[in-house]
Amino acid sequence: MFAFILRRLAQSILVMAVVSAIAFSLFNFVGDPVNNMVGQDATREDRVRIRQELGLDDPVLTQYVRFLGNAVQGEFGLSYRIKRPVDQLILERLPATLELVLVSAVIALVLGITAGVYTGIQRNSWFSRFILSSSLVGVSLPTFIIGIALIYIFAVYLRWLPSSGRGGVVDLGWWKTSFLTIDGWRAILLPALTLSLFQTTMILRLVRAEMLEVMQSDFIKFARARGLSERAINFGHALKNTLVPVITIIGINIGGLIAFSVITETVFQWPGTGLMFIQAVDFVDVPIMSAYLCFVALVFVIVNLVVDLMYFAIDPRIRIGAQ
Amino acid sequence: MTEHTEDVSGKPPSLWARILDSDITYSFLRTPSAIIAAAITLLAVGAALLAPWIAPFNPFDPSQISLWDGKLPPAWAEGGQPQYLLGTDNQGRDMLSTILYGGRLSIIVGIAAVCLGMVLGVTLGVISGYFGGMVDAVIMRFADVQLTIPGILLAILINGIGRAALPLEFREEFAIYVVIVAIGLTDWPQFARVTRGATLVEVNKEYVQAARVIDLPGWLIMTRHILPNVMRPVLVLATIGLALAIIAEATLSFLGQGIPPTTPSLGTLIRVGNEFLFSGLWWITFFPAIALVVLVFAVNLLGDWMRDALNPKLR
């Protein structure tokens, strides 16, 4: 197990090294950093002086090492456009994204597992067929179209829910939450639903497939022979044994949720990190682009690592196999 | 081969006869969803490619557009005019025509991006599987690293860098190529993985050993011997990849990062229409969105069927 964790760690470090190298080279390939910091009328001497102050004349490797040192401490410099430290900007907007991701993960899990178990057990009922065929449509629908459709139905036509923003937020000092007001909950509903739909269909299909397979196995037949209740068989025995692949997919999907939050946040003008990233790309705000890239890669690496470790906790067979 | 293709003269059957007699054709003719999907895909591709000839108007010709005809609802709705079947957008362009032209752009970008990703991925995959060792390790680690970041995010990023690297005056003109490269570059690891896996199997077979024994050069073995035998899974992946590439392009364009509104793709049309959603002009968004969804759904269905039909285990 130790060797396994070490190998995983090595790979994670490699990923971060490559990503940080790309994030670093963004500064050099995209635009001239000096031009982005001084006005049009800066003199040549000013520019040369700033170049030296920033250490842009040092060898590339020295610059990269310095970049890494700063990045590890969360230092990515000032945003070109807003002229404020990038780490502050990200931290300010992180609660919005995390709350959105959390709510949609819960929606996806509850809906996905419930519907997956149902369609796995009642495989031939008309309702199962209906769920399955609509899930196929769900996979084909691009996220932003789902968002637009929900906005049109619930915000424009029915006027039940707001179409953009976070609604009422409560400032806890270091965390602005929309969980404490009714307005906040109303605002988070549509974006969270939009973000969760694709994940729901993935989880649904996976749980269903796993349930179908497990239901054929000998230990379920044995449980039936012992006269256990349907409930105990379905949930205590069958569902439990489908959880390993489900946890993998959930782990991968948390990353997916963060990625697709870029789209959802743009559709709903949700003031999170994803919207900030898109705006940064629009204005070629390199420090934000670079920081966001590193941040997302870090989230992914950590999630993947945690998922791998959770296998050990959940499935005793893997623990034994690895020894 | 079954008995009815055996020719008395001993001639090998023609290519056409072989296609008609293949397992794929058999499976295709017995899968209604595949036939429908293929029909819709062909129709969409046909309509898109023939757009300049079948579209009632040319949305890029200013002489055919008048702002007086702007924001007209579809022909069957109140206030609609018969010559504009699906209504007009805010600039007075006929929706049906812009959708045909937009779909054309979406399909072209999708196909080009998949081709780029496929060529890149298959090349690297075959090389990786054929040579093994360090080459394999380096290429596959790169693929692993790239796969940790979701495709759409990477596409946005590459696209953003590409746009930023271009001088301002070329940005619109070259936007379409930047989008193709961005999506193509995000696509390659999947192709590389599948191709490498298939190549590893082929490399150990007798025909490759034989080719090595007679001292054929490596590139010849890779292109003439291995490549044709690893193409099956690659084709399946390409079909599913096409649906994903079309979605990716639409998403980029919707985010304002893709094809500019002067020559709109379906995604750009949806983006533009979205601004008028609140004023109740639903048709400017609705029809392009439906066109996109139907197109992607049909290609997805086709990919699903191909995956099953080409998988010997399921036969």
PDB file of N, CA and C in Angstrom, chain A residues 22-100:
ATOM      1  N   ILE A  22       3.412  25.342 -17.402  1.00  0.00           N
ATOM      2  CA  ILE A  22       2.542  25.994 -18.393  1.00  0.00           C
ATOM      3  C   ILE A  22       2.059  27.344 -17.855  1.00  0.00           C
ATOM      4  N   ALA A  23       1.633  27.322 -16.578  1.00  0.00           N
ATOM      5  CA  ALA A  23       1.134  28.563 -15.978  1.00  0.00           C
ATOM      6  C   ALA A  23       2.211  29.641 -15.990  1.00  0.00           C
ATOM      7  N   PHE A  24       3.451  29.212 -15.756  1.00  0.00           N
ATOM      8  CA  PHE A  24       4.570  30.154 -15.760  1.00  0.00           C
ATOM      9  C   PHE A  24       4.817  30.706 -17.161  1.00  0.00           C
ATOM     10  N   SER A  25       4.770  29.808 -18.149  1.00  0.00           N
ATOM     11  CA  SER A  25       5.113  30.262 -19.501  1.00  0.00           C
ATOM     12  C   SER A  25       4.033  31.181 -20.073  1.00  0.00           C
ATOM     13  N   LEU A  26       2.808  31.105 -19.487  1.00  0.00           N
ATOM     14  CA  LEU A  26       1.760  32.027 -19.925  1.00  0.00           C
ATOM     15  C   LEU A  26       2.248  33.466 -19.844  1.00  0.00           C
ATOM     16  N   PHE A  27       2.960  33.770 -18.730  1.00  0.00           N
ATOM     17  CA  PHE A  27       3.413  35.139 -18.516  1.00  0.00           C
ATOM     18  C   PHE A  27       4.324  35.597 -19.640  1.00  0.00           C
ATOM     19  N   ASN A  28       5.122  34.651 -20.189  1.00  0.00           N
ATOM     20  CA  ASN A  28       6.099  35.044 -21.193  1.00  0.00           C
ATOM     21  C   ASN A  28       5.552  34.999 -22.616  1.00  0.00           C
ATOM     22  N   PHE A  29       4.582  34.082 -22.850  1.00  0.00           N
ATOM     23  CA  PHE A  29       4.111  33.939 -24.229  1.00  0.00           C
ATOM     24  C   PHE A  29       2.989  34.912 -24.544  1.00  0.00           C
ATOM     25  N   VAL A  30       2.167  35.183 -23.535  1.00  0.00           N
ATOM     26  CA  VAL A  30       0.971  35.965 -23.806  1.00  0.00           C
ATOM     27  C   VAL A  30       1.193  37.406 -23.369  1.00  0.00           C
ATOM     28  N   GLY A  31       1.415  38.250 -24.336  1.00  0.00           N
ATOM     29  CA  GLY A  31       1.570  39.664 -24.039  1.00  0.00           C
ATOM     30  C   GLY A  31       2.864  39.964 -23.299  1.00  0.00           C
ATOM     31  N   ASP A  32       3.144  41.227 -23.116  1.00  0.00           N
ATOM     32  CA  ASP A  32       4.363  41.654 -22.433  1.00  0.00           C
ATOM     33  C   ASP A  32       3.973  42.138 -21.038  1.00  0.00           C
ATOM     34  N   PRO A  33       4.508  41.492 -19.994  1.00  0.00           N
ATOM     35  CA  PRO A  33       4.078  41.836 -18.641  1.00  0.00           C
ATOM     36  C   PRO A  33       4.344  43.306 -18.298  1.00  0.00           C
ATOM     37  N   VAL A  34       5.413  43.874 -18.834  1.00  0.00           N
ATOM     38  CA  VAL A  34       5.718  45.272 -18.507  1.00  0.00           C
ATOM     39  C   VAL A  34       4.651  46.189 -19.088  1.00  0.00           C
ATOM     40  N   ASN A  35       4.282  45.921 -20.352  1.00  0.00           N
ATOM     41  CA  ASN A  35       3.239  46.719 -20.993  1.00  0.00           C
ATOM     42  C   ASN A  35       1.949  46.701 -20.195  1.00  0.00           C
ATOM     43  N   ASN A  36       1.707  45.567 -19.541  1.00  0.00           N
ATOM     44  CA  ASN A  36       0.460  45.425 -18.817  1.00  0.00           C
ATOM     45  C   ASN A  36       0.488  46.154 -17.478  1.00  0.00           C
ATOM     46  N   MET A  37       1.682  46.563 -17.025  1.00  0.00           N
ATOM     47  CA  MET A  37       1.764  47.192 -15.713  1.00  0.00           C
ATOM     48  C   MET A  37       1.916  48.705 -15.805  1.00  0.00           C
ATOM     49  N   VAL A  38       2.559  49.192 -16.880  1.00  0.00           N
ATOM     50  CA  VAL A  38       2.767  50.630 -16.990  1.00  0.00           C
ATOM     51  C   VAL A  38       1.824  51.191 -18.044  1.00  0.00           C
ATOM     52  N   GLY A  39       1.623  52.466 -18.015  1.00  0.00           N
ATOM     53  CA  GLY A  39       0.748  53.118 -18.977  1.00  0.00           C
ATOM     54  C   GLY A  39       1.423  53.260 -20.323  1.00  0.00           C
ATOM     55  N   GLN A  40       0.669  53.827 -21.284  1.00  0.00           N
ATOM     56  CA  GLN A  40       1.187  54.031 -22.628  1.00  0.00           C
ATOM     57  C   GLN A  40       2.395  54.979 -22.628  1.00  0.00           C
ATOM     58  N   ASP A  41       2.371  55.975 -21.727  1.00  0.00           N
ATOM     59  CA  ASP A  41       3.366  57.040 -21.801  1.00  0.00           C
ATOM     60  C   ASP A  41       4.593  56.802 -20.909  1.00  0.00           C
ATOM     61  N   ALA A  42       4.802  55.548 -20.478  1.00  0.00           N
ATOM     62  CA  ALA A  42       5.996  55.268 -19.675  1.00  0.00           C
ATOM     63  C   ALA A  42       7.235  55.416 -20.551  1.00  0.00           C
ATOM     64  N   THR A  43       8.295  55.932 -19.972  1.00  0.00           N
ATOM     65  CA  THR A  43       9.519  56.108 -20.762  1.00  0.00           C
ATOM     66  C   THR A  43      10.256  54.784 -20.882  1.00  0.00           C
ATOM     67  N   ARG A  44      11.213  54.783 -21.820  1.00  0.00           N
ATOM     68  CA  ARG A  44      12.013  53.576 -22.044  1.00  0.00           C
ATOM     69  C   ARG A  44      12.762  53.176 -20.768  1.00  0.00           C
ATOM     70  N   GLU A  45      13.275  54.214 -20.071  1.00  0.00           N
ATOM     71  CA  GLU A  45      14.053  53.925 -18.856  1.00  0.00           C
ATOM     72  C   GLU A  45      13.164  53.252 -17.806  1.00  0.00           C
ATOM     73  N   ASP A  46      11.942  53.793 -17.681  1.00  0.00           N
ATOM     74  CA  ASP A  46      10.994  53.203 -16.740  1.00  0.00           C
ATOM     75  C   ASP A  46      10.815  51.719 -17.024  1.00  0.00           C
ATOM     76  N   ARG A  47      10.614  51.434 -18.295  1.00  0.00           N
ATOM     77  CA  ARG A  47      10.365  50.041 -18.682  1.00  0.00           C
ATOM     78  C   ARG A  47      11.546  49.148 -18.321  1.00  0.00           C
ATOM     79  N   VAL A  48      12.746  49.646 -18.662  1.00  0.00           N
ATOM     80  CA  VAL A  48      13.947  48.860 -18.363  1.00  0.00           C
ATOM     81  C   VAL A  48      14.050  48.629 -16.855  1.00  0.00           C
ATOM     82  N   ARG A  49      13.743  49.698 -16.094  1.00  0.00           N
ATOM     83  CA  ARG A  49      13.853  49.590 -14.639  1.00  0.00           C
ATOM     84  C   ARG A  49      12.854  48.543 -14.107  1.00  0.00           C
ATOM     85  N   ILE A  50      11.631  48.599 -14.615  1.00  0.00           N
ATOM     86  CA  ILE A  50      10.614  47.641 -14.155  1.00  0.00           C
ATOM     87  C   ILE A  50      11.005  46.219 -14.536  1.00  0.00           C
ATOM     88  N   ARG A  51      11.531  46.098 -15.764  1.00  0.00           N
ATOM     89  CA  ARG A  51      11.989  44.764 -16.194  1.00  0.00           C
ATOM     90  C   ARG A  51      12.984  44.186 -15.193  1.00  0.00           C
ATOM     91  N   GLN A  52      13.920  45.072 -14.774  1.00  0.00           N
ATOM     92  CA  GLN A  52      14.942  44.586 -13.841  1.00  0.00           C
ATOM     93  C   GLN A  52      14.328  44.289 -12.470  1.00  0.00           C
ATOM     94  N   GLU A  53      13.439  45.186 -12.037  1.00  0.00           N
ATOM     95  CA  GLU A  53      12.794  44.973 -10.732  1.00  0.00           C
ATOM     96  C   GLU A  53      12.035  43.647 -10.702  1.00  0.00           C
ATOM     97  N   LEU A  54      11.366  43.348 -11.807  1.00  0.00           N
ATOM     98  CA  LEU A  54      10.584  42.111 -11.868  1.00  0.00           C
ATOM     99  C   LEU A  54      11.469  40.893 -12.076  1.00  0.00           C
ATOM    100  N   GLY A  55      12.742  41.150 -12.394  1.00  0.00           N
ATOM    101  CA  GLY A  55      13.659  40.042 -12.634  1.00  0.00           C
ATOM    102  C   GLY A  55      13.409  39.360 -13.960  1.00  0.00           C
ATOM    103  N   LEU A  56      12.876  40.103 -14.940  1.00  0.00           N
ATOM    104  CA  LEU A  56      12.561  39.486 -16.226  1.00  0.00           C
ATOM    105  C   LEU A  56      13.806  39.241 -17.073  1.00  0.00           C
ATOM    106  N   ASP A  57      14.947  39.811 -16.650  1.00  0.00           N
ATOM    107  CA  ASP A  57      16.181  39.592 -17.408  1.00  0.00           C
ATOM    108  C   ASP A  57      16.981  38.406 -16.879  1.00  0.00           C
ATOM    109  N   ASP A  58      16.500  37.812 -15.777  1.00  0.00           N
ATOM    110  CA  ASP A  58      17.179  36.632 -15.239  1.00  0.00           C
ATOM    111  C   ASP A  58      16.985  35.440 -16.169  1.00  0.00           C
ATOM    112  N   PRO A  59      17.836  34.390 -16.005  1.00  0.00           N
ATOM    113  CA  PRO A  59      17.625  33.176 -16.801  1.00  0.00           C
ATOM    114  C   PRO A  59      16.235  32.591 -16.525  1.00  0.00           C
ATOM    115  N   VAL A  60      15.673  31.907 -17.545  1.00  0.00           N
ATOM    116  CA  VAL A  60      14.303  31.395 -17.447  1.00  0.00           C
ATOM    117  C   VAL A  60      14.142  30.478 -16.237  1.00  0.00           C
ATOM    118  N   LEU A  61      15.158  29.644 -16.002  1.00  0.00           N
ATOM    119  CA  LEU A  61      15.042  28.679 -14.908  1.00  0.00           C
ATOM    120  C   LEU A  61      14.940  29.392 -13.559  1.00  0.00           C
ATOM    121  N   THR A  62      15.750  30.428 -13.389  1.00  0.00           N
ATOM    122  CA  THR A  62      15.685  31.209 -12.148  1.00  0.00           C
ATOM    123  C   THR A  62      14.285  31.790 -11.971  1.00  0.00           C
ATOM    124  N   GLN A  63      13.761  32.335 -13.076  1.00  0.00           N
ATOM    125  CA  GLN A  63      12.417  32.920 -13.016  1.00  0.00           C
ATOM    126  C   GLN A  63      11.385  31.872 -12.625  1.00  0.00           C
ATOM    127  N   TYR A  64      11.542  30.674 -13.213  1.00  0.00           N
ATOM    128  CA  TYR A  64      10.568  29.615 -12.939  1.00  0.00           C
ATOM    129  C   TYR A  64      10.605  29.207 -11.470  1.00  0.00           C
ATOM    130  N   VAL A  65      11.836  29.067 -10.945  1.00  0.00           N
ATOM    131  CA  VAL A  65      11.964  28.683  -9.542  1.00  0.00           C
ATOM    132  C   VAL A  65      11.323  29.748  -8.646  1.00  0.00           C
ATOM    133  N   ARG A  66      11.556  31.019  -9.010  1.00  0.00           N
ATOM    134  CA  ARG A  66      10.952  32.101  -8.221  1.00  0.00           C
ATOM    135  C   ARG A  66       9.429  32.033  -8.302  1.00  0.00           C
ATOM    136  N   PHE A  67       8.938  31.768  -9.523  1.00  0.00           N
ATOM    137  CA  PHE A  67       7.491  31.639  -9.716  1.00  0.00           C
ATOM    138  C   PHE A  67       6.925  30.523  -8.841  1.00  0.00           C
ATOM    139  N   LEU A  68       7.637  29.377  -8.847  1.00  0.00           N
ATOM    140  CA  LEU A  68       7.189  28.234  -8.041  1.00  0.00           C
ATOM    141  C   LEU A  68       7.136  28.607  -6.568  1.00  0.00           C
ATOM    142  N   GLY A  69       8.211  29.262  -6.094  1.00  0.00           N
ATOM    143  CA  GLY A  69       8.272  29.659  -4.696  1.00  0.00           C
ATOM    144  C   GLY A  69       7.089  30.535  -4.318  1.00  0.00           C
ATOM    145  N   ASN A  70       6.778  31.491  -5.193  1.00  0.00           N
ATOM    146  CA  ASN A  70       5.643  32.368  -4.923  1.00  0.00           C
ATOM    147  C   ASN A  70       4.323  31.604  -4.989  1.00  0.00           C
ATOM    148  N   ALA A  71       4.223  30.724  -6.008  1.00  0.00           N
ATOM    149  CA  ALA A  71       2.965  30.016  -6.228  1.00  0.00           C
ATOM    150  C   ALA A  71       2.631  29.137  -5.032  1.00  0.00           C
ATOM    151  N   VAL A  72       3.645  28.495  -4.457  1.00  0.00           N
ATOM    152  CA  VAL A  72       3.401  27.625  -3.315  1.00  0.00           C
ATOM    153  C   VAL A  72       2.804  28.425  -2.153  1.00  0.00           C
ATOM    154  N   GLN A  73       3.204  29.707  -2.067  1.00  0.00           N
ATOM    155  CA  GLN A  73       2.641  30.553  -1.012  1.00  0.00           C
ATOM    156  C   GLN A  73       1.356  31.253  -1.454  1.00  0.00           C
ATOM    157  N   GLY A  74       0.859  30.890  -2.649  1.00  0.00           N
ATOM    158  CA  GLY A  74      -0.373  31.504  -3.128  1.00  0.00           C
ATOM    159  C   GLY A  74      -0.177  32.880  -3.727  1.00  0.00           C
ATOM    160  N   GLU A  75       1.075  33.254  -4.017  1.00  0.00           N
ATOM    161  CA  GLU A  75       1.366  34.576  -4.592  1.00  0.00           C
ATOM    162  C   GLU A  75       1.339  34.481  -6.108  1.00  0.00           C
ATOM    163  N   PHE A  76       0.443  35.170  -6.754  1.00  0.00           N
ATOM    164  CA  PHE A  76       0.463  35.170  -8.213  1.00  0.00           C
ATOM    165  C   PHE A  76       0.548  36.584  -8.760  1.00  0.00           C
ATOM    166  N   GLY A  77       0.842  37.523  -7.895  1.00  0.00           N
ATOM    167  CA  GLY A  77       0.995  38.902  -8.355  1.00  0.00           C
ATOM    168  C   GLY A  77      -0.334  39.640  -8.424  1.00  0.00           C
ATOM    169  N   LEU A  78      -0.298  40.812  -9.087  1.00  0.00           N
ATOM    170  CA  LEU A  78      -1.496  41.630  -9.206  1.00  0.00           C
ATOM    171  C   LEU A  78      -2.227  41.311 -10.496  1.00  0.00           C
ATOM    172  N   SER A  79      -3.554  41.328 -10.424  1.00  0.00           N
ATOM    173  CA  SER A  79      -4.336  41.191 -11.646  1.00  0.00           C
ATOM    174  C   SER A  79      -4.061  42.395 -12.537  1.00  0.00           C
ATOM    175  N   TYR A  80      -3.871  42.155 -13.861  1.00  0.00           N
ATOM    176  CA  TYR A  80      -3.595  43.262 -14.783  1.00  0.00           C
ATOM    177  C   TYR A  80      -4.764  44.234 -14.830  1.00  0.00           C
ATOM    178  N   ARG A  81      -5.964  43.679 -14.721  1.00  0.00           N
ATOM    179  CA  ARG A  81      -7.142  44.504 -14.967  1.00  0.00           C
ATOM    180  C   ARG A  81      -7.622  45.179 -13.689  1.00  0.00           C
ATOM    181  N   ILE A  82      -7.722  44.406 -12.591  1.00  0.00           N
ATOM    182  CA  ILE A  82      -8.319  44.946 -11.372  1.00  0.00           C
ATOM    183  C   ILE A  82      -7.259  45.521 -10.443  1.00  0.00           C
ATOM    184  N   LYS A  83      -5.970  45.209 -10.722  1.00  0.00           N
ATOM    185  CA  LYS A  83      -4.851  45.742  -9.928  1.00  0.00           C
ATOM    186  C   LYS A  83      -4.937  45.360  -8.457  1.00  0.00           C
ATOM    187  N   ARG A  84      -5.362  44.134  -8.203  1.00  0.00           N
ATOM    188  CA  ARG A  84      -5.391  43.653  -6.825  1.00  0.00           C
ATOM    189  C   ARG A  84      -4.749  42.279  -6.791  1.00  0.00           C
ATOM    190  N   PRO A  85      -4.228  41.853  -5.610  1.00  0.00           N
ATOM    191  CA  PRO A  85      -3.578  40.543  -5.535  1.00  0.00           C
ATOM    192  C   PRO A  85      -4.538  39.429  -5.951  1.00  0.00           C
ATOM    193  N   VAL A  86      -4.016  38.517  -6.798  1.00  0.00           N
ATOM    194  CA  VAL A  86      -4.859  37.482  -7.367  1.00  0.00           C
ATOM    195  C   VAL A  86      -5.372  36.515  -6.299  1.00  0.00           C
ATOM    196  N   ASP A  87      -4.514  36.197  -5.310  1.00  0.00           N
ATOM    197  CA  ASP A  87      -4.959  35.224  -4.304  1.00  0.00           C
ATOM    198  C   ASP A  87      -6.150  35.765  -3.524  1.00  0.00           C
ATOM    199  N   GLN A  88      -6.143  37.089  -3.262  1.00  0.00           N
ATOM    200  CA  GLN A  88      -7.292  37.696  -2.590  1.00  0.00           C
ATOM    201  C   GLN A  88      -8.559  37.545  -3.420  1.00  0.00           C
ATOM    202  N   LEU A  89      -8.422  37.859  -4.732  1.00  0.00           N
ATOM    203  CA  LEU A  89      -9.581  37.790  -5.626  1.00  0.00           C
ATOM    204  C   LEU A  89     -10.163  36.387  -5.641  1.00  0.00           C
ATOM    205  N   ILE A  90      -9.266  35.381  -5.731  1.00  0.00           N
ATOM    206  CA  ILE A  90      -9.757  34.002  -5.785  1.00  0.00           C
ATOM    207  C   ILE A  90     -10.433  33.632  -4.472  1.00  0.00           C
ATOM    208  N   LEU A  91      -9.809  33.993  -3.353  1.00  0.00           N
ATOM    209  CA  LEU A  91     -10.393  33.634  -2.053  1.00  0.00           C
ATOM    210  C   LEU A  91     -11.759  34.285  -1.860  1.00  0.00           C
ATOM    211  N   GLU A  92     -11.899  35.515  -2.366  1.00  0.00           N
ATOM    212  CA  GLU A  92     -13.186  36.197  -2.239  1.00  0.00           C
ATOM    213  C   GLU A  92     -14.293  35.470  -2.983  1.00  0.00           C
ATOM    214  N   ARG A  93     -13.907  34.907  -4.161  1.00  0.00           N
ATOM    215  CA  ARG A  93     -14.941  34.323  -5.009  1.00  0.00           C
ATOM    216  C   ARG A  93     -15.103  32.822  -4.808  1.00  0.00           C
ATOM    217  N   LEU A  94     -14.180  32.256  -4.051  1.00  0.00           N
ATOM    218  CA  LEU A  94     -14.221  30.808  -3.860  1.00  0.00           C
ATOM    219  C   LEU A  94     -15.497  30.324  -3.167  1.00  0.00           C
ATOM    220  N   PRO A  95     -15.978  31.001  -2.097  1.00  0.00           N
ATOM    221  CA  PRO A  95     -17.192  30.502  -1.436  1.00  0.00           C
ATOM    222  C   PRO A  95     -18.353  30.320  -2.405  1.00  0.00           C
ATOM    223  N   ALA A  96     -18.537  31.262  -3.317  1.00  0.00           N
ATOM    224  CA  ALA A  96     -19.649  31.152  -4.266  1.00  0.00           C
ATOM    225  C   ALA A  96     -19.535  29.870  -5.071  1.00  0.00           C
ATOM    226  N   THR A  97     -18.331  29.600  -5.610  1.00  0.00           N
ATOM    227  CA  THR A  97     -18.150  28.397  -6.420  1.00  0.00           C
ATOM    228  C   THR A  97     -18.315  27.136  -5.571  1.00  0.00           C
ATOM    229  N   LEU A  98     -17.708  27.135  -4.385  1.00  0.00           N
ATOM    230  CA  LEU A  98     -17.765  25.926  -3.572  1.00  0.00           C
ATOM    231  C   LEU A  98     -19.199  25.611  -3.147  1.00  0.00           C
ATOM    232  N   GLU A  99     -19.970  26.632  -2.790  1.00  0.00           N
ATOM    233  CA  GLU A  99     -21.358  26.382  -2.401  1.00  0.00           C
ATOM    234  C   GLU A  99     -22.158  25.833  -3.574  1.00  0.00           C
ATOM    235  N   LEU A 100     -21.918  26.414  -4.753  1.00  0.00           N
ATOM    236  CA  LEU A 100     -22.604  25.936  -5.953  1.00  0.00           C
ATOM    237  C   LEU A 100     -22.259  24.475  -6.219  1.00  0.00           C
TER     238      LEU A 100
END
